GROMACS .gro file of C-alpha atoms in nm:
model
  299
    1UNK     CA    1  10.076  -5.673  -3.995
    2UNK     CA    2   9.759  -5.652  -3.780
    3UNK     CA    3   9.626  -5.329  -3.642
    4UNK     CA    4   9.792  -5.367  -3.296
    5UNK     CA    5  10.126  -5.427  -3.466
    6UNK     CA    6  10.066  -5.122  -3.687
    7UNK     CA    7   9.998  -4.905  -3.386
    8UNK     CA    8  10.319  -5.021  -3.221
    9UNK     CA    9  10.518  -4.967  -3.537
   10UNK     CA   10  10.384  -4.612  -3.576
   11UNK     CA   11  10.459  -4.537  -3.214
   12UNK     CA   12  10.816  -4.675  -3.251
   13UNK     CA   13  10.881  -4.480  -3.569
   14UNK     CA   14  10.748  -4.157  -3.431
   15UNK     CA   15  10.971  -4.186  -3.127
   16UNK     CA   16  11.268  -4.225  -3.360
   17UNK     CA   17  11.173  -3.904  -3.540
   18UNK     CA   18  11.066  -3.678  -3.248
   19UNK     CA   19  11.320  -3.445  -3.095
   20UNK     CA   20  11.354  -3.204  -2.793
   21UNK     CA   21  11.222  -3.446  -2.541
   22UNK     CA   22  10.887  -3.506  -2.715
   23UNK     CA   23  10.767  -3.868  -2.706
   24UNK     CA   24  10.476  -4.055  -2.853
   25UNK     CA   25  10.262  -4.308  -2.669
   26UNK     CA   26   9.964  -4.525  -2.758
   27UNK     CA   27   9.616  -4.404  -2.658
   28UNK     CA   28   9.283  -4.578  -2.632
   29UNK     CA   29   8.944  -4.403  -2.607
   30UNK     CA   30   8.589  -4.528  -2.554
   31UNK     CA   31   8.371  -4.350  -2.803
   32UNK     CA   32   7.998  -4.332  -2.871
   33UNK     CA   33   7.816  -4.669  -2.874
   34UNK     CA   34   8.092  -4.838  -2.677
   35UNK     CA   35   8.334  -4.825  -2.977
   36UNK     CA   36   8.708  -4.837  -2.897
   37UNK     CA   37   8.947  -4.624  -3.094
   38UNK     CA   38   9.324  -4.640  -3.075
   39UNK     CA   39   9.572  -4.368  -3.158
   40UNK     CA   40   9.877  -4.164  -3.058
   41UNK     CA   41   9.931  -3.886  -2.814
   42UNK     CA   42  10.243  -3.673  -2.765
   43UNK     CA   43  10.419  -3.610  -2.436
   44UNK     CA   44  10.592  -3.271  -2.465
   45UNK     CA   45  10.796  -3.121  -2.184
   46UNK     CA   46  10.609  -2.847  -1.998
   47UNK     CA   47  10.288  -2.904  -2.207
   48UNK     CA   48  10.010  -3.088  -2.023
   49UNK     CA   49   9.756  -3.129  -2.304
   50UNK     CA   50   9.774  -3.293  -2.641
   51UNK     CA   51   9.540  -3.396  -2.925
   52UNK     CA   52   9.461  -3.763  -2.977
   53UNK     CA   53   9.541  -3.872  -3.332
   54UNK     CA   54   9.349  -4.188  -3.411
   55UNK     CA   55   9.503  -4.447  -3.641
   56UNK     CA   56   9.224  -4.655  -3.788
   57UNK     CA   57   9.204  -4.459  -4.120
   58UNK     CA   58   9.581  -4.457  -4.151
   59UNK     CA   59   9.579  -4.837  -4.102
   60UNK     CA   60   9.344  -4.871  -4.403
   61UNK     CA   61   9.579  -4.663  -4.612
   62UNK     CA   62   9.873  -4.884  -4.492
   63UNK     CA   63   9.680  -5.189  -4.606
   64UNK     CA   64   9.641  -5.031  -4.950
   65UNK     CA   65  10.019  -4.991  -4.979
   66UNK     CA   66  10.107  -4.658  -4.812
   67UNK     CA   67  10.431  -4.679  -4.611
   68UNK     CA   68  10.465  -4.621  -4.239
   69UNK     CA   69  10.726  -4.358  -4.312
   70UNK     CA   70  10.480  -4.154  -4.519
   71UNK     CA   71  10.207  -4.200  -4.253
   72UNK     CA   72  10.429  -4.094  -3.969
   73UNK     CA   73  10.543  -3.788  -4.168
   74UNK     CA   74  10.180  -3.681  -4.220
   75UNK     CA   75  10.094  -3.740  -3.852
   76UNK     CA   76  10.387  -3.526  -3.741
   77UNK     CA   77  10.291  -3.244  -3.983
   78UNK     CA   78   9.929  -3.264  -3.850
   79UNK     CA   79  10.053  -3.251  -3.487
   80UNK     CA   80  10.259  -2.939  -3.560
   81UNK     CA   81   9.952  -2.764  -3.699
   82UNK     CA   82   9.725  -2.838  -3.398
   83UNK     CA   83   9.951  -2.878  -3.096
   84UNK     CA   84   9.917  -2.648  -2.793
   85UNK     CA   85  10.212  -2.426  -2.740
   86UNK     CA   86  10.146  -2.323  -2.381
   87UNK     CA   87  10.045  -2.539  -2.080
   88UNK     CA   88   9.680  -2.537  -1.967
   89UNK     CA   89   9.602  -2.455  -1.608
   90UNK     CA   90   9.397  -2.745  -1.493
   91UNK     CA   91   9.249  -2.541  -1.218
   92UNK     CA   92   9.058  -2.351  -1.487
   93UNK     CA   93   8.849  -2.665  -1.547
   94UNK     CA   94   8.746  -2.660  -1.179
   95UNK     CA   95   8.628  -2.301  -1.203
   96UNK     CA   96   8.269  -2.291  -1.336
   97UNK     CA   97   8.293  -1.921  -1.402
   98UNK     CA   98   8.573  -1.983  -1.657
   99UNK     CA   99   8.407  -2.287  -1.809
  100UNK     CA  100   8.031  -2.201  -1.814
  101UNK     CA  101   8.037  -2.027  -2.157
  102UNK     CA  102   8.201  -2.334  -2.310
  103UNK     CA  103   7.948  -2.592  -2.207
  104UNK     CA  104   7.743  -2.741  -2.494
  105UNK     CA  105   7.572  -3.074  -2.555
  106UNK     CA  106   7.521  -3.366  -2.795
  107UNK     CA  107   7.283  -3.659  -2.803
  108UNK     CA  108   7.360  -4.033  -2.802
  109UNK     CA  109   7.155  -4.358  -2.792
  110UNK     CA  110   7.095  -4.449  -2.434
  111UNK     CA  111   7.085  -4.831  -2.455
  112UNK     CA  112   7.424  -4.856  -2.639
  113UNK     CA  113   7.602  -4.626  -2.397
  114UNK     CA  114   7.491  -4.756  -2.053
  115UNK     CA  115   7.852  -4.799  -1.928
  116UNK     CA  116   7.956  -4.451  -2.045
  117UNK     CA  117   7.650  -4.289  -1.894
  118UNK     CA  118   7.748  -4.424  -1.543
  119UNK     CA  119   8.036  -4.177  -1.541
  120UNK     CA  120   7.896  -3.871  -1.705
  121UNK     CA  121   7.605  -3.633  -1.628
  122UNK     CA  122   7.313  -3.681  -1.864
  123UNK     CA  123   6.942  -3.631  -1.912
  124UNK     CA  124   6.726  -3.895  -2.083
  125UNK     CA  125   6.472  -3.787  -2.353
  126UNK     CA  126   6.284  -4.070  -2.527
  127UNK     CA  127   6.545  -4.342  -2.587
  128UNK     CA  128   6.826  -4.079  -2.625
  129UNK     CA  129   7.054  -3.911  -2.376
  130UNK     CA  130   7.167  -3.554  -2.367
  131UNK     CA  131   7.539  -3.541  -2.266
  132UNK     CA  132   7.766  -3.248  -2.219
  133UNK     CA  133   8.109  -3.138  -2.330
  134UNK     CA  134   8.334  -2.833  -2.318
  135UNK     CA  135   8.389  -2.674  -2.661
  136UNK     CA  136   8.741  -2.533  -2.617
  137UNK     CA  137   8.843  -2.439  -2.970
  138UNK     CA  138   8.725  -2.442  -3.330
  139UNK     CA  139   8.951  -2.421  -3.632
  140UNK     CA  140   8.982  -2.542  -3.994
  141UNK     CA  141   9.156  -2.852  -3.858
  142UNK     CA  142   8.867  -2.941  -3.632
  143UNK     CA  143   8.735  -2.890  -3.280
  144UNK     CA  144   8.895  -2.932  -2.946
  145UNK     CA  145   8.654  -3.077  -2.683
  146UNK     CA  146   8.657  -3.233  -2.332
  147UNK     CA  147   8.377  -3.466  -2.213
  148UNK     CA  148   8.212  -3.336  -1.898
  149UNK     CA  149   8.219  -3.603  -1.628
  150UNK     CA  150   8.057  -3.654  -1.294
  151UNK     CA  151   8.378  -3.529  -1.135
  152UNK     CA  152   8.344  -3.196  -1.314
  153UNK     CA  153   7.988  -3.171  -1.186
  154UNK     CA  154   8.089  -3.241  -0.831
  155UNK     CA  155   8.363  -2.979  -0.840
  156UNK     CA  156   8.120  -2.725  -0.990
  157UNK     CA  157   7.852  -2.820  -0.736
  158UNK     CA  158   7.592  -2.824  -1.014
  159UNK     CA  159   7.293  -3.044  -1.104
  160UNK     CA  160   7.251  -3.185  -1.460
  161UNK     CA  161   6.938  -2.974  -1.508
  162UNK     CA  162   7.143  -2.653  -1.451
  163UNK     CA  163   7.406  -2.794  -1.683
  164UNK     CA  164   7.140  -2.839  -1.950
  165UNK     CA  165   7.020  -2.480  -1.911
  166UNK     CA  166   7.375  -2.352  -1.974
  167UNK     CA  167   7.439  -2.594  -2.257
  168UNK     CA  168   7.111  -2.497  -2.437
  169UNK     CA  169   7.196  -2.131  -2.407
  170UNK     CA  170   7.549  -2.170  -2.527
  171UNK     CA  171   7.477  -2.409  -2.812
  172UNK     CA  172   7.221  -2.182  -2.973
  173UNK     CA  173   7.481  -1.905  -2.968
  174UNK     CA  174   7.805  -2.083  -3.074
  175UNK     CA  175   7.650  -2.377  -3.266
  176UNK     CA  176   7.344  -2.231  -3.437
  177UNK     CA  177   7.108  -2.466  -3.611
  178UNK     CA  178   7.099  -2.484  -3.990
  179UNK     CA  179   6.785  -2.622  -4.162
  180UNK     CA  180   6.793  -2.657  -4.535
  181UNK     CA  181   6.660  -2.871  -4.817
  182UNK     CA  182   6.839  -3.190  -4.919
  183UNK     CA  183   6.884  -3.039  -5.270
  184UNK     CA  184   7.079  -2.752  -5.123
  185UNK     CA  185   7.305  -2.996  -4.938
  186UNK     CA  186   7.362  -3.189  -5.266
  187UNK     CA  187   7.448  -2.859  -5.436
  188UNK     CA  188   7.689  -2.767  -5.160
  189UNK     CA  189   7.861  -3.108  -5.155
  190UNK     CA  190   7.876  -3.165  -5.531
  191UNK     CA  191   7.917  -2.816  -5.674
  192UNK     CA  192   7.802  -2.964  -6.004
  193UNK     CA  193   7.584  -2.749  -6.231
  194UNK     CA  194   7.414  -3.042  -6.402
  195UNK     CA  195   7.303  -3.182  -6.069
  196UNK     CA  196   7.177  -2.837  -5.972
  197UNK     CA  197   6.976  -2.810  -6.296
  198UNK     CA  198   6.831  -3.159  -6.246
  199UNK     CA  199   6.704  -3.092  -5.900
  200UNK     CA  200   6.604  -2.731  -5.948
  201UNK     CA  201   6.244  -2.806  -6.041
  202UNK     CA  202   6.182  -3.112  -5.815
  203UNK     CA  203   5.955  -3.083  -5.518
  204UNK     CA  204   6.137  -3.093  -5.186
  205UNK     CA  205   6.072  -3.418  -4.990
  206UNK     CA  206   6.369  -3.414  -4.750
  207UNK     CA  207   6.542  -3.155  -4.541
  208UNK     CA  208   6.866  -3.162  -4.334
  209UNK     CA  209   6.905  -3.028  -3.977
  210UNK     CA  210   7.246  -2.975  -3.830
  211UNK     CA  211   7.458  -2.705  -3.665
  212UNK     CA  212   7.692  -2.451  -3.824
  213UNK     CA  213   7.997  -2.675  -3.801
  214UNK     CA  214   7.829  -3.007  -3.882
  215UNK     CA  215   7.951  -3.161  -3.565
  216UNK     CA  216   7.710  -3.334  -3.325
  217UNK     CA  217   7.435  -3.132  -3.498
  218UNK     CA  218   7.155  -3.384  -3.433
  219UNK     CA  219   7.132  -3.214  -3.089
  220UNK     CA  220   6.968  -2.914  -3.258
  221UNK     CA  221   6.635  -3.086  -3.247
  222UNK     CA  222   6.626  -3.009  -2.878
  223UNK     CA  223   6.690  -2.641  -2.913
  224UNK     CA  224   6.391  -2.445  -2.770
  225UNK     CA  225   6.113  -2.379  -3.018
  226UNK     CA  226   6.314  -2.521  -3.311
  227UNK     CA  227   6.088  -2.819  -3.372
  228UNK     CA  228   5.784  -2.592  -3.366
  229UNK     CA  229   5.958  -2.356  -3.613
  230UNK     CA  230   6.034  -2.642  -3.855
  231UNK     CA  231   5.659  -2.747  -3.835
  232UNK     CA  232   5.558  -2.387  -3.919
  233UNK     CA  233   5.795  -2.389  -4.219
  234UNK     CA  234   5.663  -2.722  -4.346
  235UNK     CA  235   5.300  -2.650  -4.246
  236UNK     CA  236   5.260  -3.007  -4.130
  237UNK     CA  237   5.380  -3.278  -3.890
  238UNK     CA  238   5.706  -3.443  -3.987
  239UNK     CA  239   5.932  -3.752  -3.939
  240UNK     CA  240   6.274  -3.721  -3.790
  241UNK     CA  241   6.539  -3.960  -3.929
  242UNK     CA  242   6.861  -3.985  -3.724
  243UNK     CA  243   7.107  -4.013  -4.010
  244UNK     CA  244   7.399  -3.972  -3.764
  245UNK     CA  245   7.494  -3.789  -3.443
  246UNK     CA  246   7.592  -3.501  -3.667
  247UNK     CA  247   7.268  -3.441  -3.854
  248UNK     CA  248   6.905  -3.537  -3.892
  249UNK     CA  249   6.690  -3.580  -4.201
  250UNK     CA  250   6.347  -3.424  -4.181
  251UNK     CA  251   6.063  -3.572  -4.393
  252UNK     CA  252   5.721  -3.396  -4.411
  253UNK     CA  253   5.442  -3.635  -4.312
  254UNK     CA  254   5.276  -3.593  -4.653
  255UNK     CA  255   5.598  -3.711  -4.822
  256UNK     CA  256   5.674  -3.984  -4.575
  257UNK     CA  257   5.694  -4.355  -4.624
  258UNK     CA  258   5.566  -4.644  -4.403
  259UNK     CA  259   5.757  -4.684  -4.075
  260UNK     CA  260   5.927  -4.999  -4.192
  261UNK     CA  261   6.070  -4.823  -4.498
  262UNK     CA  262   6.189  -4.524  -4.296
  263UNK     CA  263   6.359  -4.749  -4.043
  264UNK     CA  264   6.515  -4.956  -4.316
  265UNK     CA  265   6.658  -4.637  -4.476
  266UNK     CA  266   6.811  -4.536  -4.145
  267UNK     CA  267   6.955  -4.882  -4.081
  268UNK     CA  268   7.107  -4.892  -4.435
  269UNK     CA  269   7.277  -4.554  -4.369
  270UNK     CA  270   7.406  -4.681  -4.035
  271UNK     CA  271   7.551  -4.994  -4.186
  272UNK     CA  272   7.699  -4.855  -4.509
  273UNK     CA  273   7.773  -4.481  -4.462
  274UNK     CA  274   7.876  -4.432  -4.102
  275UNK     CA  275   8.153  -4.514  -3.862
  276UNK     CA  276   8.012  -4.706  -3.556
  277UNK     CA  277   8.061  -4.414  -3.330
  278UNK     CA  278   7.860  -4.182  -3.560
  279UNK     CA  279   7.540  -4.385  -3.530
  280UNK     CA  280   7.265  -4.221  -3.332
  281UNK     CA  281   6.961  -4.449  -3.351
  282UNK     CA  282   6.810  -4.715  -3.581
  283UNK     CA  283   6.450  -4.590  -3.606
  284UNK     CA  284   6.247  -4.279  -3.697
  285UNK     CA  285   6.088  -4.026  -3.461
  286UNK     CA  286   5.779  -3.811  -3.517
  287UNK     CA  287   5.693  -3.446  -3.438
  288UNK     CA  288   5.323  -3.367  -3.389
  289UNK     CA  289   5.236  -2.999  -3.428
  290UNK     CA  290   4.917  -3.015  -3.226
  291UNK     CA  291   5.099  -3.131  -2.912
  292UNK     CA  292   5.432  -2.976  -2.986
  293UNK     CA  293   5.591  -3.305  -2.882
  294UNK     CA  294   5.857  -3.532  -3.041
  295UNK     CA  295   5.769  -3.897  -2.983
  296UNK     CA  296   5.868  -4.240  -3.090
  297UNK     CA  297   5.729  -4.330  -3.429
  298UNK     CA  298   5.538  -4.653  -3.378
  299UNK     CA  299   5.304  -4.663  -3.676
   0.00000   0.00000   0.00000
């Protein structure tokens, strides 16, 4: 069974299980870097908003022997935990006063998203683009977001520069930056005492920058004064390695490697550790304290 057949089979099975007029339908989304993801959305009477549940990971589990019945059961349980119980007034999205505190931003690679950028407001910085979204909800299950489009901007009668001002202000408040050593990240992820003992006395050579929810945290590098603050902490210039759209690796200049090695490290992470839509860029950037500028790292 190929992936398309799997999607159809899941949709059919879900519609056999769903009650009270709820139905499932296939859903396709264009994600970062032009990647297409397919999933399921629910149509529930009197409810006009529903989460998209993507099926690529479920298909991998199916290929390893998991049954469609078990997969559908898990999807239905997940839907029950995250579904909206009351309809959303779509007029609220047209009212900038109700939406302005929810506007935040992320960064994507411009060249790989030219088609997407035609339909959404954005600002270009270096070879990256700042794009905007509404952060509607955060919970243990994840976040609920809506991409801000040119249509939103027209309704709000707002320019991208003003949108950026609001997004910067909100992001610093609701998605504060977190800057920590790579060793602390390893401790947090592993929780293993022997690893903690092994790295305790090692000199720090890499740091991680993200936001408090580890979602689209690479955008933190454009928070006002943050690059400068990192430079003050490190006491030197530094390299910025885009390990994903969610986080950046910061390497002090004195600990850095030749550009080719840094770029190869980034490209290996992109190819082996990330989903295609999580890739930010394939090369390093450089922060120069004397000028206070982030620039492309050419040498």
